[in-house]
Each structure stands twice: as C-alpha cells, then as structure tokens.
mmCIF file of C-alpha atoms in Angstrom:
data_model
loop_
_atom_site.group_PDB
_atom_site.id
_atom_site.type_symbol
_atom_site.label_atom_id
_atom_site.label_comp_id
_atom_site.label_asym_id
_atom_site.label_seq_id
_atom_site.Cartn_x
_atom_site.Cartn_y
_atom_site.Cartn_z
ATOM 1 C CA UNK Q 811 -4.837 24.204 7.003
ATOM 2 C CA UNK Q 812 -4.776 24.958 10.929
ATOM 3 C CA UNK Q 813 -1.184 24.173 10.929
ATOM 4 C CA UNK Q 814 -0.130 25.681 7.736
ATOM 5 C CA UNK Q 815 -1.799 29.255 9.211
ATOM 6 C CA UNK Q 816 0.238 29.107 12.184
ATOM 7 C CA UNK Q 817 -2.903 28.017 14.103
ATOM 8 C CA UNK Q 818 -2.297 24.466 15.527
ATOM 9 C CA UNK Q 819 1.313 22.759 16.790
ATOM 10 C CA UNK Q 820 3.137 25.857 17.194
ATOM 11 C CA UNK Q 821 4.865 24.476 19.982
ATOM 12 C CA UNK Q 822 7.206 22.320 17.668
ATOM 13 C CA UNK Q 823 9.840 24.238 16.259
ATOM 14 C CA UNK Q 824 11.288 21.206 14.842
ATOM 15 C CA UNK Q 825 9.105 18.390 12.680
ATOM 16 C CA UNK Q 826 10.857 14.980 11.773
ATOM 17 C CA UNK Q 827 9.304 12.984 9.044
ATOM 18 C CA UNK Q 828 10.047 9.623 9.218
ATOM 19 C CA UNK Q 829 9.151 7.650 5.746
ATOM 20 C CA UNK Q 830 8.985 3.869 7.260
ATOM 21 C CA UNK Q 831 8.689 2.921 3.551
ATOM 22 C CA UNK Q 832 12.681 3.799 3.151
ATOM 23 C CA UNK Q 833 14.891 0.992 3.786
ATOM 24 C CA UNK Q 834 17.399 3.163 4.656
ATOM 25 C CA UNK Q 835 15.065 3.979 8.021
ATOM 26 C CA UNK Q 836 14.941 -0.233 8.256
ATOM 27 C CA UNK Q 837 18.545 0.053 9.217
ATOM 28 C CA UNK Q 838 18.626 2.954 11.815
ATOM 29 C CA UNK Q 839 20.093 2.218 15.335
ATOM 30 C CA UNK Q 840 19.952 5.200 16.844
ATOM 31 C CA UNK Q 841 18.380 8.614 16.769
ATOM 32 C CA UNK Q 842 21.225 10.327 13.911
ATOM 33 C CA UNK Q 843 20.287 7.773 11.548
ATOM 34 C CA UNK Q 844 16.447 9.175 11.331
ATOM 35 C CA UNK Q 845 17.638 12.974 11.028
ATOM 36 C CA UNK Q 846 17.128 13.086 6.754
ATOM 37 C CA UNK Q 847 20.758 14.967 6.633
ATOM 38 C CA UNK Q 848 23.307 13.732 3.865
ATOM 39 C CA UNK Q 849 26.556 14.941 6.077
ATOM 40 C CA UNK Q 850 26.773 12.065 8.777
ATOM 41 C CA UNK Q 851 28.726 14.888 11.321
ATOM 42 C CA UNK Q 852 25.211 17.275 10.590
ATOM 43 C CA UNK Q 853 22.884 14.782 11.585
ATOM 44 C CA UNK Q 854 25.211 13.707 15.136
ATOM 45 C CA UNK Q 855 24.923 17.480 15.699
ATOM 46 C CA UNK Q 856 21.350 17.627 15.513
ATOM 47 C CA UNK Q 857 20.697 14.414 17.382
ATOM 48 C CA UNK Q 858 22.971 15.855 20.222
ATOM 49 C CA UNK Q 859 21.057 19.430 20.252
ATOM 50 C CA UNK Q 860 17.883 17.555 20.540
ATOM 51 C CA UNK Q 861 19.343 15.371 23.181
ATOM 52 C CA UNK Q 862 20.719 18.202 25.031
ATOM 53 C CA UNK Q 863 16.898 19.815 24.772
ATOM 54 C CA UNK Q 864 15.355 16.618 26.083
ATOM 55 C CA UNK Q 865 13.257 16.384 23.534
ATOM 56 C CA UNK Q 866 11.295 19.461 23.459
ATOM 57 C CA UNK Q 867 9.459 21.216 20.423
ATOM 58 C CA UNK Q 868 10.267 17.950 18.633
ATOM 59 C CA UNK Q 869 7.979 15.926 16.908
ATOM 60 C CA UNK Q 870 8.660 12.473 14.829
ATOM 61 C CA UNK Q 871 6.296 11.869 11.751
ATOM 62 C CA UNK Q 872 6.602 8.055 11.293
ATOM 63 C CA UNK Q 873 4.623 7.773 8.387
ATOM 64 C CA UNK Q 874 3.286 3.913 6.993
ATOM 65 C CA UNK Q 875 3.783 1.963 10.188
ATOM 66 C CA UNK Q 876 1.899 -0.496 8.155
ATOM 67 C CA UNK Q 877 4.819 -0.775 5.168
ATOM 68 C CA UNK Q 878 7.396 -1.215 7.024
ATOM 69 C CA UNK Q 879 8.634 -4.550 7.046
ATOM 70 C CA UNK Q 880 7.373 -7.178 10.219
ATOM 71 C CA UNK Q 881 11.029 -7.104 11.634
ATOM 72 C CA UNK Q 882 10.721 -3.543 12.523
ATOM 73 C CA UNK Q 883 7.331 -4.617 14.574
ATOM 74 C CA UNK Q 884 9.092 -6.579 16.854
ATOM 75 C CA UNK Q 885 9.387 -5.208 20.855
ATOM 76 C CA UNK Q 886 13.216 -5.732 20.506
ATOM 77 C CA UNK Q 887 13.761 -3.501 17.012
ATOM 78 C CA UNK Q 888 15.192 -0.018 17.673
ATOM 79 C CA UNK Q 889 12.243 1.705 15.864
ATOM 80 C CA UNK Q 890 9.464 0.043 18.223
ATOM 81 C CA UNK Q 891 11.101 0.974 21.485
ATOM 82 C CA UNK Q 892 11.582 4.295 19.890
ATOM 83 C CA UNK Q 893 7.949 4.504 19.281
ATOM 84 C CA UNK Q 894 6.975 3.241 22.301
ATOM 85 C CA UNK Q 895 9.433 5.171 24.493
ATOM 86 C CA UNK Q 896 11.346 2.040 25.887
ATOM 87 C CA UNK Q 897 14.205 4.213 23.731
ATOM 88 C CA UNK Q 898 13.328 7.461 24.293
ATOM 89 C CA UNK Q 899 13.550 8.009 27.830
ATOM 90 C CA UNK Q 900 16.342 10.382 27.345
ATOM 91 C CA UNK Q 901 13.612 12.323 25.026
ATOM 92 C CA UNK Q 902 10.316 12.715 27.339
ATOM 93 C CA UNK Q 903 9.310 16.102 25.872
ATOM 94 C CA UNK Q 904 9.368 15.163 22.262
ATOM 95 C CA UNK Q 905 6.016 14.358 20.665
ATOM 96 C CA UNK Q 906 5.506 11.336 18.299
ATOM 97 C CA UNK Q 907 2.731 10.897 15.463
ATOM 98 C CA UNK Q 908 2.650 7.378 13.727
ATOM 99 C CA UNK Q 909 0.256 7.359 10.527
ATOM 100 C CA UNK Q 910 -0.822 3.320 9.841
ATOM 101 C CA UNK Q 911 -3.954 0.894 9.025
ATOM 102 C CA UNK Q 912 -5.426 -0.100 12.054
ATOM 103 C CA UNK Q 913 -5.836 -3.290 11.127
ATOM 104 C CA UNK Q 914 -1.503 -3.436 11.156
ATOM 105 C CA UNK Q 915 -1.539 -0.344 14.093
ATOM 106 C CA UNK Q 916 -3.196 -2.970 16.872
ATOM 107 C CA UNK Q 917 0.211 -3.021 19.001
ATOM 108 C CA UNK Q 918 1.212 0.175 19.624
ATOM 109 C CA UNK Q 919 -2.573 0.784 20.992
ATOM 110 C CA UNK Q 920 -1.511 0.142 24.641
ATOM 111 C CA UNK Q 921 1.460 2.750 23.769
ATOM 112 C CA UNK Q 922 -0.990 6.105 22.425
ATOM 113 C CA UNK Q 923 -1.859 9.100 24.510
ATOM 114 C CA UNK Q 924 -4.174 9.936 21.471
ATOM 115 C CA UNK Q 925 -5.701 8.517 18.465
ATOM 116 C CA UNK Q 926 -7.495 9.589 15.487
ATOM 117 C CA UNK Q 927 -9.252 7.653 13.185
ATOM 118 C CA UNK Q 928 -9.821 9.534 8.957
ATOM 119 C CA UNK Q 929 -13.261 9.976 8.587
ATOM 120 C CA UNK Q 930 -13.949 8.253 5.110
ATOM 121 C CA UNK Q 931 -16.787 8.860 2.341
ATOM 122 C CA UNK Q 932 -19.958 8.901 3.300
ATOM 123 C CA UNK Q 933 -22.824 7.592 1.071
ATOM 124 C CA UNK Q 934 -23.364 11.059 0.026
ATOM 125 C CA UNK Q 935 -19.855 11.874 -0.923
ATOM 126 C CA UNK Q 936 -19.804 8.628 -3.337
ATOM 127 C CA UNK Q 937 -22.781 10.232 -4.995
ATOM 128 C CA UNK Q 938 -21.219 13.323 -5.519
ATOM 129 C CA UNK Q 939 -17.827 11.914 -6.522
ATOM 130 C CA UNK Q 940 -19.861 9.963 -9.174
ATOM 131 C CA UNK Q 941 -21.730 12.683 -10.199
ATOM 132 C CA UNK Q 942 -18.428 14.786 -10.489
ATOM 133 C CA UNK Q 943 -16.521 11.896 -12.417
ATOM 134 C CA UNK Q 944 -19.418 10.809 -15.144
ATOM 135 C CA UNK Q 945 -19.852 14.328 -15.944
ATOM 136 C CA UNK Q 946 -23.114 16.272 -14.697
ATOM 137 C CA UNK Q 947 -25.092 15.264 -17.840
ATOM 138 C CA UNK Q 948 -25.046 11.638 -17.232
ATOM 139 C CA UNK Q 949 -27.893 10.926 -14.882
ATOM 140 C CA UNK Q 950 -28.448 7.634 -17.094
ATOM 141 C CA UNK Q 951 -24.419 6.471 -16.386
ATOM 142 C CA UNK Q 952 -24.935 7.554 -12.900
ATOM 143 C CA UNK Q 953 -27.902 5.932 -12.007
ATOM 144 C CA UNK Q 954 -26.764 2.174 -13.573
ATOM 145 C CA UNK Q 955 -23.491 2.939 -11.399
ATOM 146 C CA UNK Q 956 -25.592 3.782 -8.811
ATOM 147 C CA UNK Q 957 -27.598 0.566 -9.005
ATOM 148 C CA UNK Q 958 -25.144 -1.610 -9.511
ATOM 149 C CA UNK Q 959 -23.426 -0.400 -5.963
ATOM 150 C CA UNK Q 960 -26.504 -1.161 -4.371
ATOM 151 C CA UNK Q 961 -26.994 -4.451 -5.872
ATOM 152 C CA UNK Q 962 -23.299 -4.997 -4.277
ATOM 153 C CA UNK Q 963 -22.598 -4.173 -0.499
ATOM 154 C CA UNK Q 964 -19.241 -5.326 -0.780
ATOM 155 C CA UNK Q 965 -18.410 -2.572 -3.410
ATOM 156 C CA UNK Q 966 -20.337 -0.480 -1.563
ATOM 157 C CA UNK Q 967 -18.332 -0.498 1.546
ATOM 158 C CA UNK Q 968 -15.095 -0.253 -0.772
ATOM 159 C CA UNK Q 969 -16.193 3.186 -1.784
ATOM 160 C CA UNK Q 970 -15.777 4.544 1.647
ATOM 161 C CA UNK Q 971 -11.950 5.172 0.604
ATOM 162 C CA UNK Q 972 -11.577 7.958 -2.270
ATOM 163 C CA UNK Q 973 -8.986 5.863 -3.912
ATOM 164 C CA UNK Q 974 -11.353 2.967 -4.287
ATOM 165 C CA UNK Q 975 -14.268 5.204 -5.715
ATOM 166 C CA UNK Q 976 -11.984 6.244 -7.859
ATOM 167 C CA UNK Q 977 -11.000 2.458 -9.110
ATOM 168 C CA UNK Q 978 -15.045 1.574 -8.944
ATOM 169 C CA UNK Q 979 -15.274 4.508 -11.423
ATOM 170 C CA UNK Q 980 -12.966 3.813 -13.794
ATOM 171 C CA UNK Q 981 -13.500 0.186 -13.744
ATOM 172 C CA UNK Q 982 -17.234 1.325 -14.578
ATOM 173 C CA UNK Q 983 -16.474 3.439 -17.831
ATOM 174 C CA UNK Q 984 -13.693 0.977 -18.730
ATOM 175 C CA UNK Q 985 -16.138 -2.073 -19.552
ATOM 176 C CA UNK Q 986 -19.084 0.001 -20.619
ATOM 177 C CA UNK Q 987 -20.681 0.891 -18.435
ATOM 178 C CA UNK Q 988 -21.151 -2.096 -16.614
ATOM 179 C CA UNK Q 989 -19.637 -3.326 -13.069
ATOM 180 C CA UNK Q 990 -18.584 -6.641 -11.611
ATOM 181 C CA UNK Q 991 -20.191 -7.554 -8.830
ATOM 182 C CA UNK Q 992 -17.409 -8.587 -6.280
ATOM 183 C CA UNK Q 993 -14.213 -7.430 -4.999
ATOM 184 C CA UNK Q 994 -11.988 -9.860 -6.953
ATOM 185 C CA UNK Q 995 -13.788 -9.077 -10.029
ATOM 186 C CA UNK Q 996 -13.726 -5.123 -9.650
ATOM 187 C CA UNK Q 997 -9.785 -6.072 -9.574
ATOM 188 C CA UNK Q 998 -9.527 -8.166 -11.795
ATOM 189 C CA UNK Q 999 -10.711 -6.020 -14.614
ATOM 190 C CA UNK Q 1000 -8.548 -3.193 -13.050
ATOM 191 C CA UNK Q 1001 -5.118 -5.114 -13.872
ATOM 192 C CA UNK Q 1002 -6.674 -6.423 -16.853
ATOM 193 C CA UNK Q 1003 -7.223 -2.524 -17.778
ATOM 194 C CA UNK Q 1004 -3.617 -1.352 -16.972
ATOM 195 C CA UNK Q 1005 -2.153 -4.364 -18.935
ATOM 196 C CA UNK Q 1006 -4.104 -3.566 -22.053
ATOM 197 C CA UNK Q 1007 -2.718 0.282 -21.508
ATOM 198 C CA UNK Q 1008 0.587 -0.934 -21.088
ATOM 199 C CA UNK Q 1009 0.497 -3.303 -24.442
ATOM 200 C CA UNK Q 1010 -1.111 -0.494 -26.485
ATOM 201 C CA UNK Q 1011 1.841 2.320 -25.219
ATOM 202 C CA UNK Q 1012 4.820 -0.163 -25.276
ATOM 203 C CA UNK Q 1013 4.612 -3.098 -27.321
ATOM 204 C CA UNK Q 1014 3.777 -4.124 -30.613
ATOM 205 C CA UNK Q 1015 0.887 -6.264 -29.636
ATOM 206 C CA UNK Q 1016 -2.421 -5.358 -31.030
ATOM 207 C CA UNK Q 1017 -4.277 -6.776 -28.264
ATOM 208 C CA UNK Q 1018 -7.838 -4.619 -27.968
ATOM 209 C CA UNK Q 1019 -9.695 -6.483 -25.245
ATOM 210 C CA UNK Q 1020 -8.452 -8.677 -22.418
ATOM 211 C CA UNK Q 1021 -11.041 -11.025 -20.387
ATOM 212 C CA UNK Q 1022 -8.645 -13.153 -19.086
ATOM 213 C CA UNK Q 1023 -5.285 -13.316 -18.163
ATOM 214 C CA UNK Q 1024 -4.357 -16.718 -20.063
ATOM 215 C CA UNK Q 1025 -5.075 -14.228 -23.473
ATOM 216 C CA UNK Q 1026 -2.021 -12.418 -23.060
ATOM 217 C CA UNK Q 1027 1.297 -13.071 -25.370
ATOM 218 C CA UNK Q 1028 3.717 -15.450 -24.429
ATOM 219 C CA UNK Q 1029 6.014 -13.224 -23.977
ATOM 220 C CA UNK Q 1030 3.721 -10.218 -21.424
ATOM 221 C CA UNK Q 1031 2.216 -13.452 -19.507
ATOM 222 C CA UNK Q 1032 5.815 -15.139 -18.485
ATOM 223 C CA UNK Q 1033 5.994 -11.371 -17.185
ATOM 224 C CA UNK Q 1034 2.986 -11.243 -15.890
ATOM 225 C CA UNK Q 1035 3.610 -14.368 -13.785
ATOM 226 C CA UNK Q 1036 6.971 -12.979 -12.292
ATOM 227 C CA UNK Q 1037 5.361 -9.940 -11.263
ATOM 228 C CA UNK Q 1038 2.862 -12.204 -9.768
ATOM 229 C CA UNK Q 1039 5.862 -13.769 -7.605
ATOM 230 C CA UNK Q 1040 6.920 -10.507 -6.824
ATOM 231 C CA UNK Q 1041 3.780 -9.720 -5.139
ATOM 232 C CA UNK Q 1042 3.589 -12.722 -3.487
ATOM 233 C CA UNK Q 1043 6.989 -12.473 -2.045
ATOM 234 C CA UNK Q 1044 6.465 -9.369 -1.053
ATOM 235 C CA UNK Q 1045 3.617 -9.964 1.041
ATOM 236 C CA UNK Q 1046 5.287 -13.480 2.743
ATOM 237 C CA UNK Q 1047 8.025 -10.458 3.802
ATOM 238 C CA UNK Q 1048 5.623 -7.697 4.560
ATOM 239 C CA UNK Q 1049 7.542 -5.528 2.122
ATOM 240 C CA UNK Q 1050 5.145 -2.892 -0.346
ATOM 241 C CA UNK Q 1051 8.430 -1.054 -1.318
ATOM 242 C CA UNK Q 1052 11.222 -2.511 -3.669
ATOM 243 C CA UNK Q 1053 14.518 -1.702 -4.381
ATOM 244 C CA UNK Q 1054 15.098 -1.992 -8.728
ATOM 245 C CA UNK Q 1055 17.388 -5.544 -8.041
ATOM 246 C CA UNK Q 1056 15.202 -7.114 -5.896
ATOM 247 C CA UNK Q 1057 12.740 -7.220 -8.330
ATOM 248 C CA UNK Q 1058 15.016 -9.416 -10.734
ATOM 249 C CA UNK Q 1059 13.434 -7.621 -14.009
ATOM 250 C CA UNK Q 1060 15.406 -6.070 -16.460
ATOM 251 C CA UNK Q 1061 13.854 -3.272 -16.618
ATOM 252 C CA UNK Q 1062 11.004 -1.416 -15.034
ATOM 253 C CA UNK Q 1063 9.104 -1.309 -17.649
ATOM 254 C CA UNK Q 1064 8.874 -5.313 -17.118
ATOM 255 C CA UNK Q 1065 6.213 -4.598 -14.308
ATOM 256 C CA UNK Q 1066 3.976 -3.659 -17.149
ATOM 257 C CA UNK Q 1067 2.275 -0.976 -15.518
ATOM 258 C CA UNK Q 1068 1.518 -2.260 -12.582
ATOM 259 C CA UNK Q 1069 4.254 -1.220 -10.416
ATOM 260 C CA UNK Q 1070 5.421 3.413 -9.838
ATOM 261 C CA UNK Q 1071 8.631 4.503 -9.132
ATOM 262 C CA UNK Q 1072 8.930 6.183 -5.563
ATOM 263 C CA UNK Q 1073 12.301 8.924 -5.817
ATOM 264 C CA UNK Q 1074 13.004 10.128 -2.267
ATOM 265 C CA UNK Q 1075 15.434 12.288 -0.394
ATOM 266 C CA UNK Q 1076 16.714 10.061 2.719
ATOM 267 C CA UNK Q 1077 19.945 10.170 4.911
ATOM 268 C CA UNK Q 1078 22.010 8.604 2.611
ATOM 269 C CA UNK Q 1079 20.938 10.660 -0.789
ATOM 270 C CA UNK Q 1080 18.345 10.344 -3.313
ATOM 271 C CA UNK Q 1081 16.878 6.613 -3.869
ATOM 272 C CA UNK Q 1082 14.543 4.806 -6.008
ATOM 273 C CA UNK Q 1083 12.415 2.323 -5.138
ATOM 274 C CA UNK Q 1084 8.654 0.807 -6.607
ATOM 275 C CA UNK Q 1085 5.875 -0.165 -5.088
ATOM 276 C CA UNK Q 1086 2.413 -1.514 -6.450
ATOM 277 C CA UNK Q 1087 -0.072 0.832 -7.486
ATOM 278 C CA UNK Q 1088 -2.141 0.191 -4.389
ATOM 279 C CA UNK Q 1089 -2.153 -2.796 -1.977
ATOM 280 C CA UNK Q 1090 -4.812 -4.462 -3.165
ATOM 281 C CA UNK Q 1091 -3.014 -4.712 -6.626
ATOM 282 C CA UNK Q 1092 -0.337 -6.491 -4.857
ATOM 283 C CA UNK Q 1093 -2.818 -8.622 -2.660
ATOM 284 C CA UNK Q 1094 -4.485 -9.900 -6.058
ATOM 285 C CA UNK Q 1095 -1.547 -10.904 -7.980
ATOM 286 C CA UNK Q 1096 -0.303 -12.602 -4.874
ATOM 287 C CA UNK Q 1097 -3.362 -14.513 -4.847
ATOM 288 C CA UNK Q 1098 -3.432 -15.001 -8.153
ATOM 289 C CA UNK Q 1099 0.321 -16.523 -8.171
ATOM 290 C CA UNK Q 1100 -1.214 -18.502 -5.923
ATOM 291 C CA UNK Q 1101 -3.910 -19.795 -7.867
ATOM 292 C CA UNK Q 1102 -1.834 -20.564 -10.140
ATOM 293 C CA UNK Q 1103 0.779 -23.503 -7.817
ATOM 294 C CA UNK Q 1104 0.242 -26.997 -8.001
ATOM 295 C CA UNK Q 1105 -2.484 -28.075 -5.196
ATOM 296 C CA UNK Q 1106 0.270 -29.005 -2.850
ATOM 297 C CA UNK Q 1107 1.338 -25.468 -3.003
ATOM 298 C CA UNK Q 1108 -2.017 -23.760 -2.914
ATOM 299 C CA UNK Q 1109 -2.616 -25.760 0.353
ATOM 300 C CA UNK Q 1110 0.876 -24.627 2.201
ATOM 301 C CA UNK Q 1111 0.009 -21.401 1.294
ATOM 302 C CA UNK Q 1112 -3.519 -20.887 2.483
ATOM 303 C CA UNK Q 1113 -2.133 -22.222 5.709
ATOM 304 C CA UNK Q 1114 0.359 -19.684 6.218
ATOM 305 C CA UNK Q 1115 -2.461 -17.655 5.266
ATOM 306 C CA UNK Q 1116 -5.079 -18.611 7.941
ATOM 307 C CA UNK Q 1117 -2.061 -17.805 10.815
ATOM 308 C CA UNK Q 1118 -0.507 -14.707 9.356
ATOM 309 C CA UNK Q 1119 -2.210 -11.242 9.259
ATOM 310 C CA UNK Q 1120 -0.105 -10.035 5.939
ATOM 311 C CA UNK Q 1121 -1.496 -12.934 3.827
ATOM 312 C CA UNK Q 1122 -4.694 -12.796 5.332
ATOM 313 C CA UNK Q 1123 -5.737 -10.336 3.469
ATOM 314 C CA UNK Q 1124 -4.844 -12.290 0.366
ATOM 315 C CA UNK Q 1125 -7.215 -14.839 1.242
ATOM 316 C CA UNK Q 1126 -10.656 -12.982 0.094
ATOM 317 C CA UNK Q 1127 -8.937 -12.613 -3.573
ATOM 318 C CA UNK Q 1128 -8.129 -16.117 -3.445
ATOM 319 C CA UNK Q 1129 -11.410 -17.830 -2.604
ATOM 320 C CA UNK Q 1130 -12.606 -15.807 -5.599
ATOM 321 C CA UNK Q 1131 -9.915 -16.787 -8.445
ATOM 322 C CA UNK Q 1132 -10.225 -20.047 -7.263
ATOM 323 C CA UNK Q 1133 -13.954 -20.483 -6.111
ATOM 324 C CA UNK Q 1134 -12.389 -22.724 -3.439
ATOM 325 C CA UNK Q 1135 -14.808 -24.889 -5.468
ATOM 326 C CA UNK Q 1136 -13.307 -28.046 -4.525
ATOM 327 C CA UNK Q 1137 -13.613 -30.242 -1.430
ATOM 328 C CA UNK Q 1138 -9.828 -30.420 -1.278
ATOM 329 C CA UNK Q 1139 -9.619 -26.983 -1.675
ATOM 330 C CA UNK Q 1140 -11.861 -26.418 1.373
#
C-alpha cells in the first residue's frame, strides 16, 4: 500500500519482474532476454539504456526462486551470477528482490544486503479465519474444528500459512465435520475431494464418495496414476511448471482437477503452462506413485530421497501411505 501511494521505492523509475516459473526466463543469457518485450530490437534498446545508466532506478523482481528448475541454482548459470552480482558488475546501482522458500533460498544467503521473512497466521488469526469460514453461527462446527487442531500439532503448525487454513477448512466441512489427524491424511482426503468434483462435472461416473484411491474407475485411476508420474517426475527435475506436451495427456482435462492453467505474457508472447494446485498436491502424488513401485523401486527412490532436498520433502507423505511398516521398508 506504501508503494502503491507513492510512499516507499520511489527511487526506481523502472521495476523488472522476473517470473522464474517461465521457461522462457530458463533460457536467458543475457540481460535483453529478461526485459518482458515481444520486439527482440525493443528489449536490446532497453538493456543498453539501462547499461548506459549503470544500473540505476532499476530493480529486478525474480519471483519463485524456489520453482525454478535446480540447473538455474547452479554458481555457473547466467541467472545465479546475475543474482549474485558475479554478472552484474556492469550494473552496481540496480537493486534486486528475489521472492523464495527459505528452505530452497539457503544459497543466496551469503549474497543478501537484506532479508525479510512473511509473518504468517498467528493462533489468533486461525481462529478468526475459522470463525469467518464456518459462518458466525457455528460455535458447535467451530469448536470440534477447534479441538481437533489441538488434538493435532502437526495440523496445527500447517495453519500458519492462509492457504493451508484454507485446505484444513474445507477438508473439515467436506467429510462432515470431522478431520484427519495427520498431514498425509488432511491430503489425502483433499485429492480425494477434487477427484470426486471432477467425476461429478465431467464424466458419467456416478461415484458419490471416495475413501480410497483403488475405488476409482478403470478408466480415472490409469489417469490418476500418470498424473501421479507426472508429479513424481517433476519433483526428480525440480520443475512445478509444465508445458501442455510434457505432460503426455491428451488433454488437460486428463489431470482431473488437480492440475490450473498458468497464461502469461513473457518475451516471446503469451504461453500456457500448468502447475499443481499447490506443492504439497504434487509432493503427495509423487509419494504416492511411489508407494505404488515394486519394493526395488520404493527403495532407489527413498534413497535419492534421503540425499536430495526436492524429494525430501516427499518423504513425510511417504512414510504415511506406506507406514514404512516393514523392516525392509525401514
């Protein structure tokens, strides 16, 4: 609100955002491929001006650091030594703003003047979102939620991100009333809910209730089990964006629901591209694809797992599809 008043960063007459989500971006080599012009001789003659200025009232929005893919991460891609100034000597009055999960952030650390960490929910903010949500006459509802969050830290401490109060919510009034108790079940009946939606608005199916994923159709489950694949492949590349024939569906509606379409406006014209409907969608059905392998599989993957940071964050979802129940397994 500060800058939109005319208040804060008025010394930047010129504000690049930088979408590292766009593959287009993954392929820049030098400072005219991140100016978001169509005409390649427009963006050469703003690259030059801000050459010729040194830099100064400029400042590059990289936004989703943590998307882009693990090549771009690497010291010797252009993007990091732009970031990190081993490219941008030529520019040492710009300014540069990089928007990320820490957990993904922790190399550029050694490379920030400055940073800021979003405050998230507090436990009084979950009780009013709740409040807001159930509807202000539902003190019952609101109370059982209530409980139930208490009775489970780990929900709890998901509810510290708006997005994830929201999913705790509508998991909530989805089965009842009622909550699961852990992380992988408060997902679980999330893509359970959105492929029940998706049978009831585009197919003929007359499912009404789905516990478990082996109850879908033939048909929706050989989806379901690509998508799966998808996800999984996805996270072994550290890619949350996908371009319509890398998916190898015929049609988008063959995500069933569990993938949005992303239109942007980047150098090179409009794209498309989809993405999960949050990362932790995509973490579960990557650990549930992986569930699913023979044991040989499961036990290659939980090693790349326990050494890689991507598919690390798989590995809660998978101990609880799986139980890790036996010794093998362990």
């Amino acid at each position: 609100r500060e800058w939109a008043a005319g208040r804060l960063f008025q010394q930047f007459s010129l504000l690049i955002h930088v979408s590292l989500e766009d593959p287009a971006v993954h392929e820049a080599r030098c400072l005219a491929d991140l100016i978001p012009y169509d005409s390649s001789e427009m963006r050469e003659a703003v690259a030059k001006a801000i050459i010729e200025r040194r830099g100064k009232g400029v400042c590059f929005l990289f936004d989703a650091w943590d998307e882009a893919p693990r090549t771009l991460h690497h010291v010797t891609s252009f993007l990091y030594k732009f970031i990190t100034g081993t490219s941008t000597k030529m520019l040492p009055r710009c300014s540069i703003v990089i928007t990320s999960r820490s957990t993904v952030a922790a190399l550029l650390y050694l490379h920030l003047t400055t940073r800021v960490i979003i405050g998230a929910f507090s436990s009084t903010n979950v009780e009013e979102f709740i409040d807001i949500s159930l509807g202000h006459n539902s003190d019952t509802k609101k109370q059982r939620l209530l409980q139930a969050l208490h009775a489970s830290p780990e929900l709890t401490s998901l509810c510290s991100l708006p997005i994830n109060a929201a999913i705790v919510v509508h998991v909530f009034q989805s089965l009842d009333y009622e909550l699961p108790s852990t992380r992988t079940g408060l997902f679980h009946a999330l893509v359970c809910n959105l492929l029940l939606r998706h049978m009831q608005l585009r197919t003929d199916h007359g499912l009404q209730k789905l516990e478990v994923f082996e109850s879908l159709p033939g048909d929706i489950l050989q989806q379901f089990k690509s998508v799966c694949a998808i996800a999984f492949r996805g996270i072994v590349e550290n890619r949350r964006v996908f371009k319509l024939s890398s998916l190898k569906v015929a049609h988008p509606t063959s995500s069933l629901g569990l993938m949005q379409v992303h239109q942007r406006l980047t150098c090179y014209g409009p794209s498309h591209h989809y993405s999960f409907l949050h990362y932790a969608v995509q973490e579960f059905l990557a650990a549930y694809h992986i569930s699913q392998c023979s044991q040989k599989e499961q036990t290659k993957a939980v090693r790349e797992i326990l050494y890689s940071t991507p598919l690390s964050l798989v590995l809660p979802f998978y101990a609880g599809l799986t139980g890790l129940a036996t010794e093998s397994a362990r």
